[in-house]
PDB file of C-alpha atoms in Angstrom:
ATOM      1  CA  VAL A  29      14.952-155.508  18.184  1.00 79.00           C
ATOM      2  CA  GLN A  30      16.018-155.925  21.775  1.00 94.00           C
ATOM      3  CA  LEU A  31      16.995-152.904  23.813  1.00 97.00           C
ATOM      4  CA  GLN A  32      19.323-152.756  26.781  1.00 96.00           C
ATOM      5  CA  ALA A  33      19.453-149.670  28.966  1.00 96.00           C
ATOM      6  CA  TYR A  34      22.340-148.995  31.297  1.00 97.00           C
ATOM      7  CA  GLY A  35      24.132-146.219  33.118  1.00 98.00           C
ATOM      8  CA  GLY A  36      21.868-145.638  36.083  1.00 98.00           C
ATOM      9  CA  GLY A  37      23.134-145.143  39.575  1.00 98.00           C
ATOM     10  CA  LEU A  38      23.060-143.138  42.778  1.00 98.00           C
ATOM     11  CA  VAL A  39      24.023-139.484  42.479  1.00 98.00           C
ATOM     12  CA  GLN A  40      23.534-136.307  44.441  1.00 98.00           C
ATOM     13  CA  ALA A  41      21.271-133.455  43.469  1.00 98.00           C
ATOM     14  CA  GLY A  42      23.004-131.234  40.951  1.00 98.00           C
ATOM     15  CA  ASP A  43      25.116-134.048  39.523  1.00 98.00           C
ATOM     16  CA  SER A  44      25.056-135.408  35.997  1.00 98.00           C
ATOM     17  CA  LEU A  45      24.471-138.896  34.675  1.00 98.00           C
ATOM     18  CA  ARG A  46      24.506-140.399  31.205  1.00 98.00           C
ATOM     19  CA  LEU A  47      22.179-143.224  30.272  1.00 98.00           C
ATOM     20  CA  SER A  48      22.665-145.356  27.202  1.00 98.00           C
ATOM     21  CA  CYS A  49      20.402-147.731  25.350  1.00 97.00           C
ATOM     22  CA  ALA A  50      21.881-150.232  22.943  1.00 96.00           C
ATOM     23  CA  ALA A  51      19.777-152.008  20.357  1.00 95.00           C
ATOM     24  CA  SER A  52      20.586-155.560  19.316  1.00 94.00           C
ATOM     25  CA  GLY A  53      20.674-154.476  15.692  1.00 87.00           C
ATOM     26  CA  ARG A  54      20.736-151.368  13.599  1.00 88.00           C
ATOM     27  CA  ILE A  55      18.146-148.738  14.457  1.00 90.00           C
ATOM     28  CA  TYR A  56      16.487-147.914  11.165  1.00 91.00           C
ATOM     29  CA  SER A  57      15.789-144.391  10.014  1.00 90.00           C
ATOM     30  CA  SER A  58      12.042-144.866  10.392  1.00 91.00           C
ATOM     31  CA  ALA A  59      12.410-145.342  14.143  1.00 95.00           C
ATOM     32  CA  VAL A  60      11.573-143.015  16.949  1.00 97.00           C
ATOM     33  CA  MET A  61      13.611-143.707  20.077  1.00 98.00           C
ATOM     34  CA  ALA A  62      12.411-142.487  23.431  1.00 98.00           C
ATOM     35  CA  TRP A  63      13.123-142.456  27.109  1.00 98.00           C
ATOM     36  CA  PHE A  64      10.416-142.852  29.704  1.00 98.00           C
ATOM     37  CA  ARG A  65      10.635-143.068  33.455  1.00 98.00           C
ATOM     38  CA  GLN A  66       8.580-144.497  36.254  1.00 98.00           C
ATOM     39  CA  ALA A  67       8.870-143.435  39.854  1.00 97.00           C
ATOM     40  CA  PRO A  68       7.570-145.648  42.674  1.00 92.00           C
ATOM     41  CA  GLY A  69       3.808-145.521  42.857  1.00 95.00           C
ATOM     42  CA  LYS A  70       3.500-143.426  39.713  1.00 97.00           C
ATOM     43  CA  GLU A  71       2.649-144.071  36.108  1.00 97.00           C
ATOM     44  CA  ARG A  72       5.279-144.288  33.422  1.00 98.00           C
ATOM     45  CA  GLU A  73       5.923-140.846  32.004  1.00 98.00           C
ATOM     46  CA  PHE A  74       7.541-139.482  28.887  1.00 98.00           C
ATOM     47  CA  VAL A  75      10.996-137.944  29.179  1.00 98.00           C
ATOM     48  CA  ALA A  76      12.416-137.411  25.673  1.00 98.00           C
ATOM     49  CA  LEU A  77      12.294-138.727  22.139  1.00 98.00           C
ATOM     50  CA  ILE A  78      14.316-138.480  18.963  1.00 98.00           C
ATOM     51  CA  ARG A  79      13.518-139.279  15.367  1.00 97.00           C
ATOM     52  CA  TRP A  80      16.369-141.377  14.102  1.00 96.00           C
ATOM     53  CA  SER A  81      16.346-140.094  10.538  1.00 94.00           C
ATOM     54  CA  THR A  82      16.509-136.392  11.324  1.00 95.00           C
ATOM     55  CA  GLY A  83      17.780-136.153  14.879  1.00 95.00           C
ATOM     56  CA  ARG A  84      14.819-133.979  15.751  1.00 97.00           C
ATOM     57  CA  SER A  85      13.995-134.289  19.434  1.00 98.00           C
ATOM     58  CA  SER A  86      11.360-133.377  21.970  1.00 98.00           C
ATOM     59  CA  TYR A  87      11.350-133.199  25.752  1.00 98.00           C
ATOM     60  CA  ALA A  88       8.992-133.226  28.675  1.00 98.00           C
ATOM     61  CA  GLY A  89       8.696-129.831  30.266  1.00 98.00           C
ATOM     62  CA  SER A  90      10.134-131.110  33.530  1.00 98.00           C
ATOM     63  CA  VAL A  91      13.470-132.022  31.922  1.00 98.00           C
ATOM     64  CA  LYS A  92      13.778-129.510  29.097  1.00 98.00           C
ATOM     65  CA  GLY A  93      17.045-127.640  29.317  1.00 98.00           C
ATOM     66  CA  ARG A  94      18.566-130.245  31.630  1.00 98.00           C
ATOM     67  CA  PHE A  95      18.376-133.483  29.638  1.00 98.00           C
ATOM     68  CA  THR A  96      19.631-134.159  26.124  1.00 98.00           C
ATOM     69  CA  ILE A  97      18.745-137.153  23.973  1.00 98.00           C
ATOM     70  CA  SER A  98      21.109-138.013  21.162  1.00 97.00           C
ATOM     71  CA  LYS A  99      22.255-140.669  18.733  1.00 94.00           C
ATOM     72  CA  ASP A 100      25.541-142.105  19.890  1.00 89.00           C
ATOM     73  CA  SER A 101      26.049-144.648  17.141  1.00 86.00           C
ATOM     74  CA  TYR A 102      24.076-146.665  14.601  1.00 89.00           C
ATOM     75  CA  ASN A 103      22.454-148.619  17.418  1.00 93.00           C
ATOM     76  CA  THR A 104      22.776-146.544  20.589  1.00 96.00           C
ATOM     77  CA  VAL A 105      20.715-143.697  21.964  1.00 97.00           C
ATOM     78  CA  THR A 106      21.845-141.750  25.007  1.00 98.00           C
ATOM     79  CA  LEU A 107      20.229-139.496  27.570  1.00 98.00           C
ATOM     80  CA  GLN A 108      22.548-136.947  29.134  1.00 98.00           C
ATOM     81  CA  MET A 109      21.027-135.778  32.391  1.00 98.00           C
ATOM     82  CA  ASN A 110      22.401-132.654  34.026  1.00 98.00           C
ATOM     83  CA  SER A 111      21.392-130.716  37.124  1.00 98.00           C
ATOM     84  CA  LEU A 112      19.618-133.744  38.493  1.00 98.00           C
ATOM     85  CA  LYS A 113      16.915-133.261  41.080  1.00 98.00           C
ATOM     86  CA  SER A 114      15.459-135.632  43.642  1.00 97.00           C
ATOM     87  CA  GLU A 115      12.253-135.723  41.623  1.00 97.00           C
ATOM     88  CA  ASP A 116      14.193-137.277  38.742  1.00 98.00           C
ATOM     89  CA  THR A 117      14.518-140.455  40.792  1.00 98.00           C
ATOM     90  CA  ALA A 118      12.922-143.264  38.805  1.00 98.00           C
ATOM     91  CA  VAL A 119      13.522-146.313  36.702  1.00 98.00           C
ATOM     92  CA  TYR A 120      14.374-145.098  33.226  1.00 98.00           C
ATOM     93  CA  TYR A 121      13.298-147.091  30.195  1.00 98.00           C
ATOM     94  CA  CYS A 122      14.276-146.743  26.579  1.00 98.00           C
ATOM     95  CA  ALA A 123      11.774-147.607  23.893  1.00 98.00           C
ATOM     96  CA  ARG A 124      11.511-147.910  20.144  1.00 97.00           C
ATOM     97  CA  GLY A 125       8.561-147.054  17.976  1.00 97.00           C
ATOM     98  CA  THR A 126       7.714-145.418  14.701  1.00 96.00           C
ATOM     99  CA  GLN A 127       5.313-142.721  15.829  1.00 96.00           C
ATOM    100  CA  TRP A 128       6.243-139.284  17.156  1.00 98.00           C
ATOM    101  CA  SER A 129       4.469-139.856  20.437  1.00 98.00           C
ATOM    102  CA  GLU A 130       4.693-139.301  24.178  1.00 98.00           C
ATOM    103  CA  ILE A 131       2.344-142.213  24.854  1.00 98.00           C
ATOM    104  CA  PRO A 132       4.023-145.398  26.109  1.00 98.00           C
ATOM    105  CA  SER A 133       1.579-147.710  24.323  1.00 97.00           C
ATOM    106  CA  GLU A 134       2.750-146.344  20.960  1.00 97.00           C
ATOM    107  CA  TYR A 135       6.159-147.971  21.471  1.00 97.00           C
ATOM    108  CA  THR A 136       6.698-151.592  20.519  1.00 95.00           C
ATOM    109  CA  SER A 137      10.078-152.437  22.005  1.00 96.00           C
ATOM    110  CA  TRP A 138      11.293-151.689  25.510  1.00 97.00           C
ATOM    111  CA  GLY A 139      14.511-152.022  27.415  1.00 95.00           C
ATOM    112  CA  GLN A 140      14.575-153.516  30.893  1.00 94.00           C
ATOM    113  CA  GLY A 141      15.030-150.223  32.732  1.00 95.00           C
ATOM    114  CA  THR A 142      17.869-148.709  34.701  1.00 98.00           C
ATOM    115  CA  LEU A 143      17.439-147.138  38.128  1.00 98.00           C
ATOM    116  CA  VAL A 144      18.437-143.542  38.740  1.00 98.00           C
ATOM    117  CA  THR A 145      18.424-142.371  42.333  1.00 98.00           C
ATOM    118  CA  VAL A 146      19.086-138.731  43.127  1.00 98.00           C
ATOM    119  CA  SER A 147      19.713-137.912  46.762  1.00 97.00           C
ATOM    120  CA  SER A 148      19.000-134.427  48.020  1.00 90.00           C
TER     121      SER A 148
END
């Protein structure tokens, strides 16, 4: 399965942005879809994940209450980002795995990343 992330851009602090990740085929119910991000000079960090079969989700503490991960269609996962802060600036990656995990190495398929820049 190939993943393509899109929707990034330059916004101001307090704005909203919606990222999408489209899979080349159907995302099966056994999948866990996640978003990670990587800021310059920092390690890739977990943002949010969703279990495809149940819709159950989990968030990093830094984004909880501001970001929402959801299933948009049979092959698309979205990340709605509200009340953006300058510290949210990063390249955002979507990923597919089968484990309920916040660890990047647990995910087997990755999108190419989309840049989100939040100006203060």
